mmCIF file of C-alpha atoms in Angstrom:
data_model
loop_
_atom_site.group_PDB
_atom_site.id
_atom_site.type_symbol
_atom_site.label_atom_id
_atom_site.label_comp_id
_atom_site.label_asym_id
_atom_site.label_seq_id
_atom_site.Cartn_x
_atom_site.Cartn_y
_atom_site.Cartn_z
ATOM 1 C CA MET A 1 -19.513 141.450 300.769
ATOM 2 C CA MET A 2 -17.401 141.935 303.853
ATOM 3 C CA ILE A 3 -15.852 138.463 303.399
ATOM 4 C CA SER A 4 -15.131 139.195 299.722
ATOM 5 C CA LYS A 5 -13.364 142.462 300.586
ATOM 6 C CA LEU A 6 -11.261 140.730 303.236
ATOM 7 C CA ALA A 7 -10.267 137.977 300.816
ATOM 8 C CA PHE A 8 -9.354 140.534 298.125
ATOM 9 C CA SER A 9 -7.240 142.509 300.613
ATOM 10 C CA ALA A 10 -5.357 139.355 301.656
ATOM 11 C CA PHE A 11 -4.740 138.390 298.013
ATOM 12 C CA ALA A 12 -3.404 141.884 297.234
ATOM 13 C CA ALA A 13 -1.076 141.737 300.241
ATOM 14 C CA ILE A 14 0.370 138.418 299.021
ATOM 15 C CA LEU A 15 0.974 139.873 295.548
ATOM 16 C CA CYS A 16 2.781 142.878 297.021
ATOM 17 C CA ALA A 17 4.953 140.650 299.175
ATOM 18 C CA ASN A 18 5.934 138.536 296.190
ATOM 19 C CA ALA A 19 6.745 141.619 294.188
ATOM 20 C CA THR A 20 9.168 142.925 296.806
ATOM 21 C CA THR A 21 10.841 139.575 297.714
ATOM 22 C CA PRO A 22 13.843 138.703 295.521
ATOM 23 C CA ASP A 23 13.481 135.524 293.544
ATOM 24 C CA SER A 24 15.748 132.771 294.871
ATOM 25 C CA ASP A 25 16.649 131.873 291.301
ATOM 26 C CA THR A 26 17.800 135.419 290.495
ATOM 27 C CA PRO A 27 21.503 135.376 289.587
ATOM 28 C CA ALA A 28 23.925 136.842 292.097
ATOM 29 C CA ALA A 29 25.322 140.313 291.634
ATOM 30 C CA THR A 30 28.149 140.566 289.166
ATOM 31 C CA ASP A 31 30.548 141.971 291.741
ATOM 32 C CA GLY A 32 31.806 138.462 292.416
ATOM 33 C CA THR A 33 31.148 138.711 296.169
ATOM 34 C CA LYS A 34 28.911 135.666 296.271
ATOM 35 C CA ALA A 35 31.241 133.717 294.002
ATOM 36 C CA GLN A 36 34.131 134.451 296.326
ATOM 37 C CA ALA A 37 32.150 133.444 299.398
ATOM 38 C CA GLU A 38 31.197 130.105 297.870
ATOM 39 C CA THR A 39 34.713 129.328 296.628
ATOM 40 C CA PRO A 40 36.238 126.646 298.874
ATOM 41 C CA ASP A 41 39.491 127.440 300.593
ATOM 42 C CA PRO A 42 42.147 125.499 298.665
ATOM 43 C CA THR A 43 44.550 125.437 301.623
ATOM 44 C CA THR A 44 43.605 122.716 304.106
ATOM 45 C CA ASP A 45 45.530 120.420 306.404
ATOM 46 C CA GLY A 46 46.190 117.169 304.567
ATOM 47 C CA VAL A 47 47.734 115.116 307.392
ATOM 48 C CA GLU A 48 45.770 111.940 308.021
ATOM 49 C CA ILE A 49 45.683 109.376 310.815
ATOM 50 C CA LEU A 50 46.061 105.873 309.392
ATOM 51 C CA LEU A 51 44.707 102.743 311.058
ATOM 52 C CA GLY A 52 44.937 99.423 309.262
ATOM 53 C CA VAL A 53 46.369 95.943 308.933
ATOM 54 C CA GLY A 54 49.138 94.360 306.865
ATOM 55 C CA SER A 55 51.998 91.888 306.795
ATOM 56 C CA ARG A 56 55.657 91.472 305.888
ATOM 57 C CA VAL A 57 55.759 89.910 302.435
ATOM 58 C CA ARG A 58 59.551 89.679 302.328
ATOM 59 C CA GLY A 59 62.126 89.340 305.086
ATOM 60 C CA THR A 60 60.680 86.594 307.309
ATOM 61 C CA VAL A 61 62.535 86.476 310.643
ATOM 62 C CA SER A 62 62.606 84.381 313.826
ATOM 63 C CA ASP A 63 62.146 86.271 317.069
ATOM 64 C CA TYR A 64 63.391 84.272 320.074
ATOM 65 C CA MET A 65 62.755 84.248 323.773
ATOM 66 C CA THR A 66 64.119 82.067 326.600
ATOM 67 C CA THR A 67 61.992 80.157 329.099
ATOM 68 C CA SER A 68 62.586 79.388 332.758
ATOM 69 C CA ALA A 69 63.640 75.862 331.683
ATOM 70 C CA ASN A 70 66.569 77.380 329.704
ATOM 71 C CA VAL A 71 64.953 76.536 326.386
ATOM 72 C CA MET A 72 64.802 78.881 323.370
ATOM 73 C CA GLU A 73 61.409 79.424 321.754
ATOM 74 C CA SER A 74 60.882 81.040 318.374
ATOM 75 C CA LYS A 75 58.106 83.215 316.988
ATOM 76 C CA THR A 76 58.064 83.733 313.228
ATOM 77 C CA LEU A 77 57.293 87.167 311.819
ATOM 78 C CA GLY A 78 56.487 86.923 308.118
ATOM 79 C CA ARG A 79 53.789 86.569 305.458
ATOM 80 C CA ALA A 80 51.493 84.500 307.661
ATOM 81 C CA THR A 81 51.633 87.098 310.444
ATOM 82 C CA PRO A 82 48.953 89.830 310.383
ATOM 83 C CA GLN A 83 50.048 93.078 311.977
ATOM 84 C CA ALA A 84 47.928 95.999 313.120
ATOM 85 C CA MET A 85 49.277 99.375 312.025
ATOM 86 C CA ALA A 86 48.892 102.946 313.255
ATOM 87 C CA GLY A 87 50.559 105.925 311.631
ATOM 88 C CA LEU A 88 50.314 109.207 309.747
ATOM 89 C CA GLY A 89 49.760 109.856 306.035
ATOM 90 C CA PHE A 90 50.957 112.920 304.111
ATOM 91 C CA PRO A 91 49.327 113.494 300.665
ATOM 92 C CA LEU A 92 51.943 114.473 298.086
ATOM 93 C CA CYS A 93 49.913 116.407 295.553
ATOM 94 C CA SER A 94 47.923 118.942 297.582
ATOM 95 C CA ALA A 95 48.032 120.830 300.823
ATOM 96 C CA GLY A 96 44.810 119.056 301.710
ATOM 97 C CA ASP A 97 43.404 115.779 300.516
ATOM 98 C CA SER A 98 45.142 114.820 297.272
ATOM 99 C CA ARG A 99 41.905 113.397 295.899
ATOM 100 C CA ASP A 100 40.552 116.985 295.778
ATOM 101 C CA ALA A 101 43.527 118.461 293.921
ATOM 102 C CA LYS A 102 41.518 119.203 290.770
ATOM 103 C CA LYS A 103 38.706 120.744 292.822
ATOM 104 C CA ARG A 104 41.196 123.055 294.519
ATOM 105 C CA VAL A 105 42.698 124.152 291.205
ATOM 106 C CA ASP A 106 39.172 124.888 289.942
ATOM 107 C CA ALA A 107 38.609 127.008 293.051
ATOM 108 C CA ASN A 108 41.569 129.195 292.109
ATOM 109 C CA VAL A 109 40.239 129.551 288.565
ATOM 110 C CA ALA A 110 36.785 130.541 289.831
ATOM 111 C CA ARG A 111 38.311 133.115 292.161
ATOM 112 C CA LYS A 112 40.255 134.688 289.289
ATOM 113 C CA LYS A 113 37.132 134.780 287.112
ATOM 114 C CA ALA A 114 35.174 136.556 289.845
ATOM 115 C CA ILE A 115 37.878 139.244 289.979
ATOM 116 C CA ASP A 116 37.865 139.611 286.182
ATOM 117 C CA ASP A 117 34.081 140.046 286.205
ATOM 118 C CA ARG A 118 34.488 143.108 288.428
ATOM 119 C CA ALA A 119 37.026 144.740 286.120
ATOM 120 C CA SER A 120 34.381 146.594 284.069
ATOM 121 C CA GLU A 121 32.883 148.249 287.145
ATOM 122 C CA THR A 122 33.842 151.685 288.382
ATOM 123 C CA ARG A 123 36.314 150.994 291.158
ATOM 124 C CA SER A 124 38.910 153.039 292.968
ATOM 125 C CA ALA A 125 42.605 152.670 292.257
ATOM 126 C CA GLU A 126 43.126 151.010 295.644
ATOM 127 C CA GLU A 127 40.413 148.451 294.923
ATOM 128 C CA LYS A 128 41.853 147.678 291.488
ATOM 129 C CA THR A 129 45.327 147.207 292.987
ATOM 130 C CA ALA A 130 43.908 144.871 295.621
ATOM 131 C CA ASP A 131 42.141 142.891 292.888
ATOM 132 C CA GLU A 132 45.322 142.493 290.877
ATOM 133 C CA ASN A 133 47.262 141.373 293.934
ATOM 134 C CA ALA A 134 44.588 138.826 294.778
ATOM 135 C CA LYS A 135 44.506 137.607 291.189
ATOM 136 C CA THR A 136 48.232 136.929 291.085
ATOM 137 C CA THR A 137 48.292 135.244 294.501
ATOM 138 C CA ILE A 138 47.898 131.534 293.824
ATOM 139 C CA HIS A 139 46.960 129.434 296.819
ATOM 140 C CA PHE A 140 49.108 126.351 297.190
ATOM 141 C CA THR A 141 47.356 123.325 295.710
ATOM 142 C CA GLY A 142 50.196 120.859 296.076
ATOM 143 C CA PHE A 143 52.921 119.732 293.754
ATOM 144 C CA ASN A 144 52.216 119.893 290.044
ATOM 145 C CA CYS A 145 51.442 116.170 289.811
ATOM 146 C CA LYS A 146 50.008 114.394 286.842
ATOM 147 C CA ALA A 147 46.603 112.819 287.320
ATOM 148 C CA GLY A 148 48.065 109.354 287.895
ATOM 149 C CA PHE A 149 50.168 110.584 290.823
ATOM 150 C CA GLN A 150 47.526 112.684 292.583
ATOM 151 C CA PRO A 151 46.203 109.801 294.752
ATOM 152 C CA LEU A 152 49.667 109.128 296.213
ATOM 153 C CA SER A 153 50.746 109.886 299.761
ATOM 154 C CA ALA A 154 53.731 109.176 301.993
ATOM 155 C CA PHE A 155 53.236 107.475 305.330
ATOM 156 C CA VAL A 156 55.058 106.442 308.483
ATOM 157 C CA SER A 157 53.681 103.846 310.864
ATOM 158 C CA ALA A 158 54.313 101.478 313.739
ATOM 159 C CA THR A 159 52.937 97.934 313.636
ATOM 160 C CA PHE A 160 51.911 95.544 316.377
ATOM 161 C CA SER A 161 51.660 91.754 316.429
ATOM 162 C CA SER A 162 51.236 88.936 318.928
ATOM 163 C CA ASP A 163 53.801 86.846 316.989
ATOM 164 C CA THR A 164 56.758 88.791 318.332
ATOM 165 C CA ASN A 165 58.362 89.367 321.704
ATOM 166 C CA HIS A 166 58.490 93.149 321.256
ATOM 167 C CA THR A 167 55.712 95.673 321.933
ATOM 168 C CA ILE A 168 56.210 97.283 318.510
ATOM 169 C CA SER A 169 56.810 94.657 315.859
ATOM 170 C CA SER A 170 58.115 97.047 313.180
ATOM 171 C CA TYR A 171 58.541 100.630 311.983
ATOM 172 C CA THR A 172 57.555 101.338 308.387
ATOM 173 C CA ILE A 173 57.981 104.180 305.891
ATOM 174 C CA GLY A 174 56.541 104.082 302.385
ATOM 175 C CA LEU A 175 53.844 105.177 299.935
ATOM 176 C CA GLY A 176 50.081 104.864 299.954
ATOM 177 C CA TYR A 177 47.580 104.828 297.067
ATOM 178 C CA HIS A 178 44.095 106.254 297.683
ATOM 179 C CA VAL A 179 41.725 103.611 296.316
ATOM 180 C CA SER A 180 38.794 105.579 297.726
ATOM 181 C CA LYS A 181 38.134 108.286 300.277
ATOM 182 C CA TYR A 182 38.206 105.805 303.135
ATOM 183 C CA LEU A 183 40.638 103.164 301.861
ATOM 184 C CA HIS A 184 44.374 103.319 301.124
ATOM 185 C CA VAL A 185 46.674 100.565 299.918
ATOM 186 C CA VAL A 186 50.082 101.022 301.551
ATOM 187 C CA GLY A 187 53.505 99.523 301.009
ATOM 188 C CA GLY A 188 56.980 100.324 302.206
ATOM 189 C CA PHE A 189 60.236 99.379 303.857
ATOM 190 C CA SER A 190 59.895 97.956 307.344
ATOM 191 C CA LEU A 191 62.427 97.580 310.161
ATOM 192 C CA SER A 192 61.641 95.029 312.888
ATOM 193 C CA PRO A 193 63.459 94.588 316.230
ATOM 194 C CA VAL A 194 64.370 90.906 316.455
ATOM 195 C CA SER A 195 65.828 88.953 319.376
ATOM 196 C CA GLU A 196 68.118 86.377 317.815
ATOM 197 C CA PRO A 197 70.994 84.129 318.932
ATOM 198 C CA ALA A 198 74.197 86.065 319.539
ATOM 199 C CA PRO A 199 76.989 85.318 317.014
ATOM 200 C CA GLY A 200 79.281 83.827 319.671
ATOM 201 C CA PHE A 201 76.491 81.672 321.056
ATOM 202 C CA ARG A 202 75.639 80.360 317.566
ATOM 203 C CA ASN A 203 79.180 79.072 317.054
ATOM 204 C CA ALA A 204 79.399 77.623 320.558
ATOM 205 C CA ALA A 205 76.016 75.921 320.268
ATOM 206 C CA ALA A 206 76.825 74.487 316.829
ATOM 207 C CA ALA A 207 80.119 73.086 318.146
ATOM 208 C CA TYR A 208 78.401 71.564 321.170
ATOM 209 C CA VAL A 209 75.708 69.926 319.011
ATOM 210 C CA SER A 210 78.416 68.518 316.707
ATOM 211 C CA GLY A 211 80.170 66.988 319.716
ATOM 212 C CA HIS A 212 76.957 65.625 321.312
ATOM 213 C CA PRO A 213 74.774 64.446 318.406
ATOM 214 C CA SER A 214 72.850 61.969 320.584
ATOM 215 C CA GLN A 215 71.850 64.705 323.001
ATOM 216 C CA TYR A 216 70.580 67.034 320.244
ATOM 217 C CA PRO A 217 69.488 64.709 317.400
ATOM 218 C CA THR A 218 67.030 67.172 315.822
ATOM 219 C CA PHE A 219 69.387 70.146 315.469
ATOM 220 C CA ASP A 220 71.613 70.882 312.465
ATOM 221 C CA PRO A 221 74.960 72.549 313.372
ATOM 222 C CA GLU A 222 75.305 74.194 309.944
ATOM 223 C CA LYS A 223 71.827 75.760 310.120
ATOM 224 C CA MET A 224 72.620 76.962 313.638
ATOM 225 C CA ARG A 225 75.839 78.652 312.483
ATOM 226 C CA LYS A 226 73.955 80.391 309.663
ATOM 227 C CA ASN A 227 71.066 81.269 311.982
ATOM 228 C CA GLU A 228 68.517 79.903 309.552
ATOM 229 C CA LEU A 229 64.810 80.276 310.255
ATOM 230 C CA ASP A 230 63.780 78.493 313.502
ATOM 231 C CA ALA A 231 67.161 76.705 313.712
ATOM 232 C CA PHE A 232 67.273 77.190 317.506
ATOM 233 C CA ASP A 233 63.591 76.607 318.276
ATOM 234 C CA GLY A 234 63.420 74.231 321.271
ATOM 235 C CA PHE A 235 67.170 74.300 321.896
ATOM 236 C CA GLN A 236 68.246 73.858 325.549
ATOM 237 C CA PHE A 237 71.258 76.093 326.036
ATOM 238 C CA VAL A 238 72.229 74.757 329.486
ATOM 239 C CA ALA A 239 73.682 71.242 329.318
ATOM 240 C CA PRO A 240 72.323 68.999 332.092
ATOM 241 C CA PRO A 241 74.923 67.424 334.423
ATOM 242 C CA ALA A 242 75.941 63.862 333.715
ATOM 243 C CA SER A 243 74.394 62.569 336.939
ATOM 244 C CA GLY A 244 71.112 64.358 336.319
ATOM 245 C CA THR A 245 71.522 66.554 339.398
ATOM 246 C CA GLY A 246 72.576 70.150 339.861
ATOM 247 C CA ASN A 247 71.890 73.234 337.747
ATOM 248 C CA GLY A 248 73.728 72.162 334.597
ATOM 249 C CA THR A 249 76.493 73.896 332.669
ATOM 250 C CA PRO A 250 75.794 76.812 330.294
ATOM 251 C CA ILE A 251 76.978 76.103 326.768
ATOM 252 C CA TYR A 252 77.924 79.770 326.337
ATOM 253 C CA PRO A 253 79.036 82.089 329.190
ATOM 254 C CA GLY A 254 77.527 85.284 327.737
ATOM 255 C CA ASP A 255 74.046 86.421 326.747
ATOM 256 C CA VAL A 256 72.500 83.950 324.341
ATOM 257 C CA LEU A 257 70.239 86.559 322.685
ATOM 258 C CA THR A 258 70.909 89.929 321.093
ATOM 259 C CA THR A 259 68.573 92.414 319.386
ATOM 260 C CA HIS A 260 69.043 93.424 315.755
ATOM 261 C CA TYR A 261 66.794 95.374 313.374
ATOM 262 C CA ARG A 262 65.913 93.408 310.251
ATOM 263 C CA GLY A 263 64.496 94.968 307.110
ATOM 264 C CA GLY A 264 61.593 93.711 305.034
ATOM 265 C CA LEU A 265 58.781 94.703 302.695
ATOM 266 C CA PHE A 266 55.440 95.599 304.266
ATOM 267 C CA ILE A 267 52.106 95.696 302.392
ATOM 268 C CA GLY A 268 48.694 96.424 303.856
ATOM 269 C CA VAL A 269 45.496 98.457 303.807
ATOM 270 C CA ALA A 270 44.741 101.537 305.894
ATOM 271 C CA PHE A 271 41.650 103.520 306.780
ATOM 272 C CA PRO A 272 42.367 107.290 306.904
ATOM 273 C CA LEU A 273 40.957 109.771 309.382
ATOM 274 C CA SER A 274 41.422 113.507 308.881
ATOM 275 C CA LEU A 275 43.695 114.856 311.585
ATOM 276 C CA LYS A 276 42.328 118.390 311.153
ATOM 277 C CA SER A 277 38.743 117.296 311.812
ATOM 278 C CA HIS A 278 39.801 115.760 315.136
ATOM 279 C CA LEU A 279 41.625 118.847 316.422
ATOM 280 C CA PRO A 280 39.824 121.537 318.442
#
C-alpha cells in the first residue's frame, strides 16, 4: 500500500507539472514581440573578400627583361597564362549578400505585419506613434533590382603570375555573377604593367638588323618596328666588336626597356569570404 501511495503521488505531481508548463507548440503572443525578435536584420555588411584564378582572354602582351649577357628575354601574358587573383566584391542589389535580397524584403514585410497585428490592442498614444514610425521606416535592402540582376556584384582585384616580370601582373575592375554561395564567375577590364622595348630602341634595333642581316638572321625589322608579340625575344642589344674582344657597342644609347600599362579582358572564378565575419 505504501508503494502504491508513493507511485500515485509521483504521478499526480507529473500531471500538475504538465498542466502548469506552457506547451512548446502554443502560438506566440499576438503582440508581435516574438515575431520581431525572430525577424532577421536586413542591414548587413555585404563586402566580400575574393580569392580565385583567371586569365587574360584578350590583349596578349610580351613582358621583357634583360640578362647579364645583354640579351632580351620575353614572357608572354595571355590566354595560356593562369593568374591568381585577390580582391574585394561589392554586391549591387542588397546591403548584405545579394543572394538574400528576397529574404531581406520578406523580413521587412514580416516586421510590418507584426506591427499591424498589435493595432487592435489597447495601446498608449506614444506606443501607437512609435509603431507607425517603425512601420514607415524601411530598412535598406539594396537597389530595386529585378530577379535576374540580384546575383550581380562589382569587384576590384589584383592578379599575380609567374609569367611576368612584375610583382602584380594586373589590376582589374569588373562584374561578378554569383553562381552559388561559394562561387562567383568574374569578368572585367584589366590593366597590366608591361616592360617593352622603348620606341627609340625599336627603330634603332630594326635599322641595325636591316644593315646586318647575317648577324641577326632570325629577326624581322618590320615586326621589331611594330613591336609585335615576341619580336625581340633573344635579341642581343649590344653589338660585339669586330675582333671579338672588348665590351661591344650598344645599339641604342638610352634605356632599351620602358614600362607601359596595357589593357585587356580578364575572366575567372572567385571564392568569396564574408569580410564582416572575419572582423572582430
